[in-house]
XYZ file of C-alpha atoms in Angstrom:
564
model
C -79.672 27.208 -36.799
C -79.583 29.308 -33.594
C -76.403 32.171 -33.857
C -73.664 31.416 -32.203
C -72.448 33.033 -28.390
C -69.724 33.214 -26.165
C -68.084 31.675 -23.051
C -65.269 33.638 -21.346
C -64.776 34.357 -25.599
C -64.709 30.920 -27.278
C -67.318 30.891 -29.651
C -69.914 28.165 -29.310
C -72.895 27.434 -31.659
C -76.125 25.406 -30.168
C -76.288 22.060 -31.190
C -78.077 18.617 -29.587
C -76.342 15.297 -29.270
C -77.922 14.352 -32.427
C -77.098 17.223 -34.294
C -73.329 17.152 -33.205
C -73.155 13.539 -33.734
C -73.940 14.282 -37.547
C -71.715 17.068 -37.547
C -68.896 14.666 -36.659
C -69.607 12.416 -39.389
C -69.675 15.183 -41.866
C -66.664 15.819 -41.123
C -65.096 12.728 -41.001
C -66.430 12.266 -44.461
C -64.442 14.843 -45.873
C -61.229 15.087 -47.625
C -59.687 18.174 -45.914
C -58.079 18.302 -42.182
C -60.535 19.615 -39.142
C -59.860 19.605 -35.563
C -62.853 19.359 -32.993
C -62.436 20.678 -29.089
C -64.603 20.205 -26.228
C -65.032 23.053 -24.129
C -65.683 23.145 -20.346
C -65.583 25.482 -17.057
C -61.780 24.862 -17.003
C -61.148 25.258 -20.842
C -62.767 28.570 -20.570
C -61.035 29.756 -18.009
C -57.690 29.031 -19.404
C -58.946 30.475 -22.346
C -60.102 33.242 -20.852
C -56.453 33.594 -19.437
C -54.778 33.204 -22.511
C -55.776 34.991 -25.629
C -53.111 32.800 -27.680
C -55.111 29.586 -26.783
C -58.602 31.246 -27.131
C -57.683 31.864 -30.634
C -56.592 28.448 -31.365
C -60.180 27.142 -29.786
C -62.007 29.430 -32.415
C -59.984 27.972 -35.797
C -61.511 24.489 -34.731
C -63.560 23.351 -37.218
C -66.073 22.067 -34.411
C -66.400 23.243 -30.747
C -68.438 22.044 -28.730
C -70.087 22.805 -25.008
C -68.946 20.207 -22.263
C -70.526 20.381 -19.044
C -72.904 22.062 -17.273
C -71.139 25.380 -15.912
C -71.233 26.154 -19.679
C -74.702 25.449 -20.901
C -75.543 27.819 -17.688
C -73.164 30.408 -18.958
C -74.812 29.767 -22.706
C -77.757 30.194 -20.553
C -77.095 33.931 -18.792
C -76.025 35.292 -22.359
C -79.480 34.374 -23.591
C -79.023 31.317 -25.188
C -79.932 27.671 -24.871
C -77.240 24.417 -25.512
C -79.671 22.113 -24.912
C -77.673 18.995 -24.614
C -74.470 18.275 -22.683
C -71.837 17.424 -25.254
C -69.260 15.802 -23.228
C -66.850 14.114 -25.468
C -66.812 10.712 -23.293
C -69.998 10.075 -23.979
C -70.250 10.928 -27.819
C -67.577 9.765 -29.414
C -68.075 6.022 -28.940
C -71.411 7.265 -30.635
C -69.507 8.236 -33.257
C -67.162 5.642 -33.459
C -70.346 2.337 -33.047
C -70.375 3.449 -36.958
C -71.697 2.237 -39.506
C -68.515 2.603 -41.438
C -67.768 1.742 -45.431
C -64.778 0.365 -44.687
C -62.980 0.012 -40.927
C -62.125 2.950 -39.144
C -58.719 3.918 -38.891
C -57.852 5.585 -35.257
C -54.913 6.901 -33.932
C -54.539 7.201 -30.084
C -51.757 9.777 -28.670
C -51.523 10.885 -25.129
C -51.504 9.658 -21.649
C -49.108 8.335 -19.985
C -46.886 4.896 -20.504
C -49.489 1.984 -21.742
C -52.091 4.150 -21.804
C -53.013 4.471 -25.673
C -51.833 0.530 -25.825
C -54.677 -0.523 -23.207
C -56.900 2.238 -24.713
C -55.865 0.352 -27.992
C -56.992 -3.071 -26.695
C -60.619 -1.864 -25.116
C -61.556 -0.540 -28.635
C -61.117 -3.578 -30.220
C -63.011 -5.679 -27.997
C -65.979 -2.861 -28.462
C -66.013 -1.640 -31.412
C -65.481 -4.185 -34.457
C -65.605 -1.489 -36.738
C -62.629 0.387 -35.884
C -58.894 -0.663 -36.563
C -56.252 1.353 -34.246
C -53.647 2.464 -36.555
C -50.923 3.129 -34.282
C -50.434 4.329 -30.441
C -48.090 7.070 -29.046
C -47.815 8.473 -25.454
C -48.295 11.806 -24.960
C -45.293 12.462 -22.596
C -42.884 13.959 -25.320
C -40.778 17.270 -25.704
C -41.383 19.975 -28.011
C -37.986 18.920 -29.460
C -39.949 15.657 -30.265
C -43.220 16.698 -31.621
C -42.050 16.762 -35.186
C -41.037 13.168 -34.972
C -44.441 12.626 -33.510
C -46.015 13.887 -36.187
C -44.626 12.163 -38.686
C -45.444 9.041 -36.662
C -49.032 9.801 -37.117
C -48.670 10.949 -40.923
C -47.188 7.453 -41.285
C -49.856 5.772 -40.214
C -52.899 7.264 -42.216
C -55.193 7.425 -39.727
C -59.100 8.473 -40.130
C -59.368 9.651 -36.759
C -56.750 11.120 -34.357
C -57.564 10.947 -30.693
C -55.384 13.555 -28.192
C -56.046 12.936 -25.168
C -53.139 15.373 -23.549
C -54.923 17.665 -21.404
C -55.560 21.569 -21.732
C -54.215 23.563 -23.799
C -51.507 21.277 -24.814
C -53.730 19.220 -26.824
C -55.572 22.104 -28.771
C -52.626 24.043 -28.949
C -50.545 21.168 -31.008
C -53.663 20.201 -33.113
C -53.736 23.941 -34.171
C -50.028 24.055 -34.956
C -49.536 20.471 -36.177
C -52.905 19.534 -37.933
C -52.326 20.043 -41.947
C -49.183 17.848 -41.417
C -50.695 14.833 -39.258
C -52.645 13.061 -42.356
C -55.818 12.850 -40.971
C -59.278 14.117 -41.414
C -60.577 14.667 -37.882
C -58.554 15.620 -35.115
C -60.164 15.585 -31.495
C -58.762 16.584 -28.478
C -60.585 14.122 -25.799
C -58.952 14.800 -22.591
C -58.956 12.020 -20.117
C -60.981 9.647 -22.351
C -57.827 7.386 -23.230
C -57.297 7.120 -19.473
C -61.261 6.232 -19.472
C -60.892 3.918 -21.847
C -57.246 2.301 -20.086
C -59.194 1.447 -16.800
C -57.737 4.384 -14.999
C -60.142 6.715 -14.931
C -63.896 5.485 -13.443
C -66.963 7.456 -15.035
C -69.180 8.893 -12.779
C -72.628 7.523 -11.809
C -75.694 8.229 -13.972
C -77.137 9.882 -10.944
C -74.059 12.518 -10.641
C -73.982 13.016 -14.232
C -77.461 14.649 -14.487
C -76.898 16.875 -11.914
C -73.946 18.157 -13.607
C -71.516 16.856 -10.813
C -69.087 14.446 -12.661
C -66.491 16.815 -11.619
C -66.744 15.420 -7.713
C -65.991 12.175 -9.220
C -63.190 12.922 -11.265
C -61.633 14.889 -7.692
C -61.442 12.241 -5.718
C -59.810 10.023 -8.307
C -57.633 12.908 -9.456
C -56.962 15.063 -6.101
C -53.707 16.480 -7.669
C -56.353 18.867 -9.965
C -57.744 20.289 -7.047
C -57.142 23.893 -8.065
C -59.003 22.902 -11.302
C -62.131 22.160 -9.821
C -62.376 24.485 -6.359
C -61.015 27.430 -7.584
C -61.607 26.860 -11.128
C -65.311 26.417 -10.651
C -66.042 29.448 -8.757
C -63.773 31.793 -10.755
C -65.999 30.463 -13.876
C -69.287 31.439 -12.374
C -67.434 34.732 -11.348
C -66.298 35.465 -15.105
C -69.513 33.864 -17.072
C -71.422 35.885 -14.698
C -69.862 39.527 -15.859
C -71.453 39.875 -19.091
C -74.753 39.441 -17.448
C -73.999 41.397 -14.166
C -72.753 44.104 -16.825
C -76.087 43.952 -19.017
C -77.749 44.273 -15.643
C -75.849 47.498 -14.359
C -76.028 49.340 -17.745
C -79.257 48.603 -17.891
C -80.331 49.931 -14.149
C -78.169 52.607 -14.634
C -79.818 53.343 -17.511
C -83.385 52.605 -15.585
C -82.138 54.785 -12.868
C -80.927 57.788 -14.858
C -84.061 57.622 -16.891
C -86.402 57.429 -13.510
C -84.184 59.925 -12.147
C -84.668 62.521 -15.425
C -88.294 61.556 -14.972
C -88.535 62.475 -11.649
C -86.670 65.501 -11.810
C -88.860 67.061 -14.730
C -91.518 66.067 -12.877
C -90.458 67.741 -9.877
C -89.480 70.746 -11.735
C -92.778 70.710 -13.343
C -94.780 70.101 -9.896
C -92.769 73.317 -8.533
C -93.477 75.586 -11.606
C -97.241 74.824 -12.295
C -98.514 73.406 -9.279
C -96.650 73.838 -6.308
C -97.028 72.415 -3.224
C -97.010 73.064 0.913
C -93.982 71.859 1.577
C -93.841 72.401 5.738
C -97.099 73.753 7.407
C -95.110 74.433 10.462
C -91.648 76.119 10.891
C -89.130 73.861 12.702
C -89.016 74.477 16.311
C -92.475 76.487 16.443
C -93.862 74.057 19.440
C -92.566 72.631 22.693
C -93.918 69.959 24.706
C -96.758 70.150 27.091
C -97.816 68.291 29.374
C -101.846 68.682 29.224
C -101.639 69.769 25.813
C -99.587 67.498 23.988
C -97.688 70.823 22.396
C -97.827 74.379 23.100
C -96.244 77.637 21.017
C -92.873 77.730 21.947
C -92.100 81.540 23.479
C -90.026 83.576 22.188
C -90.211 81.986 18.704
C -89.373 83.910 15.397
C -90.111 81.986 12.235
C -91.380 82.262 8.383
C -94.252 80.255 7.422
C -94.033 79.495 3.576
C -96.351 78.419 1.629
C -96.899 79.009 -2.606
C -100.229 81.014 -1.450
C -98.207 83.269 0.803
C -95.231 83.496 3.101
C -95.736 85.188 6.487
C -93.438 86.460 9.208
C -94.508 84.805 13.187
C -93.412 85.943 16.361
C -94.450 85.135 19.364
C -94.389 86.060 22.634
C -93.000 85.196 26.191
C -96.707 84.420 27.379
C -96.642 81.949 23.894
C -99.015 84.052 22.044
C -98.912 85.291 18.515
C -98.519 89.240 19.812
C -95.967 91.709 19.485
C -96.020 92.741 23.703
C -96.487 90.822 27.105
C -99.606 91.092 28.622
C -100.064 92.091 32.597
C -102.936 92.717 34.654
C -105.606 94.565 32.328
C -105.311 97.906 32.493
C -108.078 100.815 34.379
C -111.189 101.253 31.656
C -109.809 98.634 29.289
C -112.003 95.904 28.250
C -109.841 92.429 27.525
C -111.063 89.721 24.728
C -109.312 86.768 24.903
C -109.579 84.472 21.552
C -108.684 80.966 21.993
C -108.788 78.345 18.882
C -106.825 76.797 15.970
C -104.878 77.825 13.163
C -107.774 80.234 11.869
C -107.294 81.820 15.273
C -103.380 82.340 15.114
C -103.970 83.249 11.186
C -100.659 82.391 10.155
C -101.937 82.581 6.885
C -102.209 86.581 6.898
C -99.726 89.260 9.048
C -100.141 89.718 12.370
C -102.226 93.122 11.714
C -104.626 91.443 9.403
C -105.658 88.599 11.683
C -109.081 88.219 12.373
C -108.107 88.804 16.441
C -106.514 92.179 15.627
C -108.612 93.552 13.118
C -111.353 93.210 15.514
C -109.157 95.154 18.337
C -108.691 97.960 15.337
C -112.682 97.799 15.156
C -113.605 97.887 18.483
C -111.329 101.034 19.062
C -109.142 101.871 22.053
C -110.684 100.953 25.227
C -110.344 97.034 24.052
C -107.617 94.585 24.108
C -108.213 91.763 21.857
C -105.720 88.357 23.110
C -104.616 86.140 20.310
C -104.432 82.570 22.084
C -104.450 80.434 19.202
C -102.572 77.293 18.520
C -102.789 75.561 15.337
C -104.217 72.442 15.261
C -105.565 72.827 18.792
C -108.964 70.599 19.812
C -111.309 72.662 22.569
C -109.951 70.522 25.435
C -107.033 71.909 24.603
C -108.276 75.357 24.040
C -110.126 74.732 27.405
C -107.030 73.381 29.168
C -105.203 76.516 28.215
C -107.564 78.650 29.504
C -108.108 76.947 32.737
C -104.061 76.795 33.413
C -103.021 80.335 31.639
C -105.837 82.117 30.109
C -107.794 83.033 32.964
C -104.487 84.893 34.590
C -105.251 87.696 31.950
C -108.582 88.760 33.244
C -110.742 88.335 30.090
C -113.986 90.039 30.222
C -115.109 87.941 26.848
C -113.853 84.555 25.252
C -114.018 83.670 21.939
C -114.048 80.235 21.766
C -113.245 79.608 18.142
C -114.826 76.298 16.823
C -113.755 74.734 13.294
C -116.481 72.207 11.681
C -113.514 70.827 9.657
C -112.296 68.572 12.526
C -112.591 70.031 15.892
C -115.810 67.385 16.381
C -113.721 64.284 15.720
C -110.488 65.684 17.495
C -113.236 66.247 20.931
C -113.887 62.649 20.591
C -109.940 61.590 21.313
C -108.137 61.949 24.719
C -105.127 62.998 22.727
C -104.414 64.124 19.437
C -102.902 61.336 16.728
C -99.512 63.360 16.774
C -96.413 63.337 18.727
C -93.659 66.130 18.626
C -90.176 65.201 17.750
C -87.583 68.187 17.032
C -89.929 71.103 17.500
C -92.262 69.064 14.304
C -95.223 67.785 14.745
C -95.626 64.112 12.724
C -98.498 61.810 12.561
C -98.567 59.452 15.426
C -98.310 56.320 15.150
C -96.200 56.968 11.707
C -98.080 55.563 8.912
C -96.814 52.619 7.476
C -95.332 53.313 3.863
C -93.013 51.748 1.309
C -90.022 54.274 1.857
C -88.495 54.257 5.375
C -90.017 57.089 7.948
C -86.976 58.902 7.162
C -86.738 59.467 3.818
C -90.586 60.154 3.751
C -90.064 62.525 5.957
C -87.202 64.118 3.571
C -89.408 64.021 0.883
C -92.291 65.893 2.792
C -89.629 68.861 3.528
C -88.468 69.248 -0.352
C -90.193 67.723 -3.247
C -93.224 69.204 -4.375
C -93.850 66.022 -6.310
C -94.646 64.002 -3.214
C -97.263 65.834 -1.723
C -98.915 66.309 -5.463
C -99.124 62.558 -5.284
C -100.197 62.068 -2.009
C -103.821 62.080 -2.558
C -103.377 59.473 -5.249
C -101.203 57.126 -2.652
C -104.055 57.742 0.061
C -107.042 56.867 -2.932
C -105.005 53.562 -3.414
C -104.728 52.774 0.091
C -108.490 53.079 0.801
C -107.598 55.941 2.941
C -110.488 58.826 2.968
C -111.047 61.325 5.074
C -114.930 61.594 6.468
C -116.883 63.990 5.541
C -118.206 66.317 8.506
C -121.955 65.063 8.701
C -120.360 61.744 9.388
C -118.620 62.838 12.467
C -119.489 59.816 14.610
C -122.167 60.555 18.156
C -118.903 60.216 20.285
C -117.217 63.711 19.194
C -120.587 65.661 19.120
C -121.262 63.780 22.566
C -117.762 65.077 23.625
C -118.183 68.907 22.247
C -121.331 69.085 24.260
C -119.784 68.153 27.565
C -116.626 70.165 26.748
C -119.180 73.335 25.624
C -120.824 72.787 29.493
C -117.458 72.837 31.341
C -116.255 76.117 29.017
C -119.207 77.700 30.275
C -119.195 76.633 33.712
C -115.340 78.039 34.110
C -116.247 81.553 31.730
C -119.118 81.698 34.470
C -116.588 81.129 37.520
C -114.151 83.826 36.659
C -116.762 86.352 35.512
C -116.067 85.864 31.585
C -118.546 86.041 29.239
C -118.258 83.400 26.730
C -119.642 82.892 23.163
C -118.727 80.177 20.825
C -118.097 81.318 17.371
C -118.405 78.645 14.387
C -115.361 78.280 11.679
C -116.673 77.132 8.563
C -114.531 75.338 6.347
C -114.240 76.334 2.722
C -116.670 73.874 1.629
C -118.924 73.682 4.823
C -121.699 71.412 5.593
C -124.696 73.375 6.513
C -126.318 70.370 8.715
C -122.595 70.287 10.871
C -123.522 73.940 11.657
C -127.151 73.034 12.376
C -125.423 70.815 14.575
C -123.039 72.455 16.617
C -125.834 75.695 17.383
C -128.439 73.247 18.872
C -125.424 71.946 21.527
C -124.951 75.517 21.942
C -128.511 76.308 22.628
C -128.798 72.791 24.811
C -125.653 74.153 26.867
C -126.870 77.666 27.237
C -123.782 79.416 25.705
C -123.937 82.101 23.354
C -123.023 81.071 19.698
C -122.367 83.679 16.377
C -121.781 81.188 13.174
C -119.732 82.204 10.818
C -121.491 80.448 8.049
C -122.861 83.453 6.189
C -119.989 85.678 6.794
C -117.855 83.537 4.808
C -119.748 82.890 1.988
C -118.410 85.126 -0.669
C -115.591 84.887 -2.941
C -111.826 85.262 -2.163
C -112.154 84.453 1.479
C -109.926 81.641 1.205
C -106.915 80.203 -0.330
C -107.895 77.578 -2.709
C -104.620 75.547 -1.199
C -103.925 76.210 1.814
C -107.789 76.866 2.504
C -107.458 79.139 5.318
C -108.964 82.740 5.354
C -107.294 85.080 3.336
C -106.291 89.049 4.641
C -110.652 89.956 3.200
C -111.327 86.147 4.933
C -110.027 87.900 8.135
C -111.440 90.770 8.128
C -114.809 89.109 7.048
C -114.557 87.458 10.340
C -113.898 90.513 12.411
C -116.613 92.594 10.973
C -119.562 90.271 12.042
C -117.660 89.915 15.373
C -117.539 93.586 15.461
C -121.414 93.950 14.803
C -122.378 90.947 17.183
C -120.823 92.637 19.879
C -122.230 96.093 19.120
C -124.794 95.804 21.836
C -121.690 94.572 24.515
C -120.132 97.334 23.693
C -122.743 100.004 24.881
């Protein structure tokens, strides 16, 4: 048989109608004393209330489940009472019989006449049972031993209580080796069932578990019982579960939690991540440019590849001084572009822009105008409303094959700036709110390790340059016409020169020097320059301080001619 469980403590063991049925003749077959209780949502509570009475539940020799708030407390703890075991229904299964001889029943409780019409509505239905003798249940505690010798007297088989909860547990627990018989049951409100006072519900509100609506409006005096009762029940019945539940995602939680902080540690020791690519505050708004360096700016870039010191300028440049009208016998470069540009990955002496000044030797002034993540119609914007105020004899027009063909092909960048950040515009949808992703991006090194794995199960990928759609090379030409059209107006030379990424595709290059040629601007790729080994940063995959200097050194010899 299934183990036992609990309601609000009183011990309950699963049985169905049949089973408990047997059970009661067992017992009645006997020669020693048992009591049987019925327990429902109201029992429980009071026995949840009082430990004295929960005790006296759990010495009866059979308890069993009444009701449906108990089978779904049975339920919660895990265990199945598969039949409703409400005592008016199966006792007059017990009591149909067979029986050797008549049955001899005692009926005490209710209120005057009760047990004597009780008495009478046996008889007519159930030839098989004699009523050995009838008491009221309305007596003093003074009075209960002359009760019980009443019912000694009498010899019954069967006593029926029907005096309510606890009272009627409570004095077959005290009183039961003394009353004669050998079953005891405390029934409740059956007498008053079986007196005519009491209606049983319909069939219909029976097997929904509602009987108790019934029993209200005959008995609105128990009000308490059954609208505060019932909910206080559920409340109580419900802890054990609600417990198991919170232990057990506490325990979830802490474990997740451990996990996640080993991993993190882990992620931070052995592969650490770029946490912010940007300092906070590094842009300010523009209106042609979406974003521009914000001047006067003083910031750290750190990365697990390097951390660098950034300053930059009144003008918004990455320099060290202010630039005025170019001095007598001084020739001025000015080197617009992207991130590569800037070099934020290296010191400002080790940039590409002014190692080549260091090259090129006194009589040259080398500008450093780049902006990370800048397009060329940005680049080109800047120098139409800024750049050209510095006189530049030369411009560099820096050109990355990583993106700068697809960003060409939008009007404006897929970013907005929001507290000196730049964030992905519109925000990507995501599981955790914007917020907390974006407290995430700023600290765990965890989260950006597994960001390529959330973007691979997405269906997220990035193309690949040679796939750069007709529109952004269509958009670089026109944009590589007007540069040279404006360099030509304000007596610049201007030569394009190609970015490679780490991993460059050679037919992007092919690319971008035929629009070069079709445009008629000068154009020194990069390609072969930064070919060799520790040029990059396997990370962060910009140039490196020899990356830099790479770059500067075929600058320097492309210009070699300019220079004479």
């Amino acid at each position: 048989m299934t183990a036992e469980t609990e309601v609000l403590g009183v011990r309950l063991r699963p049985r169905s109608r049949a089973e408990a049925l047997e059970a009661l003749r067992g017992l009645l077959a006997g020669q020693e004393p048992h009591s049987v209780y019925f327990v429902h949502a109201a029992t429980a509570n009071l026995a949840f209330e009082d430990a004295n009475f929960r005790a006296a539940l759990n010495r009866g020799s059979l308890v069993l489940n009444d009701g449906v708030g108990v089978r779904l407390a049975a339920r919660a703890r895990g265990v199945e009472l598969a039949d409703n075991l409400v005592g008016t229904d199966l006792i007059p299964l017990l009591l149909a019989g067979p029986f050797e001889r008549p049955l001899r029943v005692f009926l005490l409780g209710g209120g005057p006449g009760v047990t004597e019409r009780a008495g009478r509505y046996l008889g007519r239905h159930f030839p098989e049972v004699r009523v050995a003798g009838c008491c009221g249940g309305y007596f003093t505690a003074e009075q209960e031993s002359e009760v019980v010798a009443q019912v000694r007297a009498a010899a019954p088989d069967l006593l029926l209580v029907g005096m309510g909860n606890p009272r009627q547990e409570l004095f077959l627990d005290r009183y039961l080796p003394g009353l004669g018989c050998r079953l005891a049951m405390g029934v409740g409100g059956l007498l008053d069932h079986w007196a005519g006072g009491l209606r049983r519900a319909s069939p219909g509100l029976r097997r929904w578990g509602l009987e108790w609506v019934q029993l209200l409006v005959q008995q609105p005096h128990k009000w308490r019982r059954y609208l505060l009762g019932g909910p206080k029940f559920v409340w109580r019945a419900a802890q054990p579960a609600l417990r198991r539940w919170l232990v057990g995602g506490a325990v979830m939680a802490a474990s997740v939690a451990a996990g996640l902080a080993v991993s993190e540690g882990a992620a931070r020791q052995f592969q650490p991540q770029i946490l912010e690519r940007y300092p906070e505050g590094l842009y300010v708004a523009s209106a042609t440019r979406q974003y521009r360096l914000r001047p006067g700016f003083r910031g750290v870039f750190r990365y697990p590849e390097f951390q660098t010191e950034v300053r930059i300028s009144g003008q918004g440049l990455r320099e060290d001084r202010e630039y005025g009208p170019k001095p007598e016998g001084v020739r001025r470069i000015l080197a617009v572009g992207d991130s590569f540009t800037m070099g934020y990955s290296v010191g400002t002496e080790q940039t590409w822009v002014r190692r080549l000044e260091s090259l090129l030797g006194p009589r040259y002034e080398v500008v450093n105008a780049g902006v990370p993540g800048y397009s060329t119609w940005q680049e080109l914007s800047y120098l139409e409303e800024e750049g050209f105020a510095l006189q530049p004899d030369l411009v560099l027009l820096a050109f990355f094959l990583g993106n700068d063909v697809a960003d060409n092909a939008r009007a404006r960048l897929p970013v907005e700036l929001r507290d000196g950040k730049l964030l992905a515009s519109p925000v990507p949808r995501g599981v955790l709110p914007v917020g907390t992703r974006m407290w995430l991006a700023q600290h765990s090194h965890l989260y950006h390790l597994l960001w390529p794995v959330q973007r691979a199960l997405r269906g997220v990928a990035l193309p690949p340059p040679e796939a750069y759609p007709e529109a952004g090379w269509a958009a670089t030409a026109g944009l590589l016409d007007r540069a040279e059209r404006w360099c030509a107006a304000h007596g610049a030379r201007l030569i394009v020169v190609g970015i490679p990424d780490r991993a460059p595709v050679e037919a992007s290059h092919h690319r971008m020097r035929e629009l070069c040629r079709g445009a008629g601007v000068e154009c020194l790729d990069l390609l072969e320059s930064l070919g060799g080994p520790g040029l990059y940063y396997p990370q962060d995959g910009h140039w490196t301080a020899r990356g830099n200097d790479a770059a500067a050194r075929a600058l320097e010899a492309y210009l070699a001619g300019w220079r004479s």
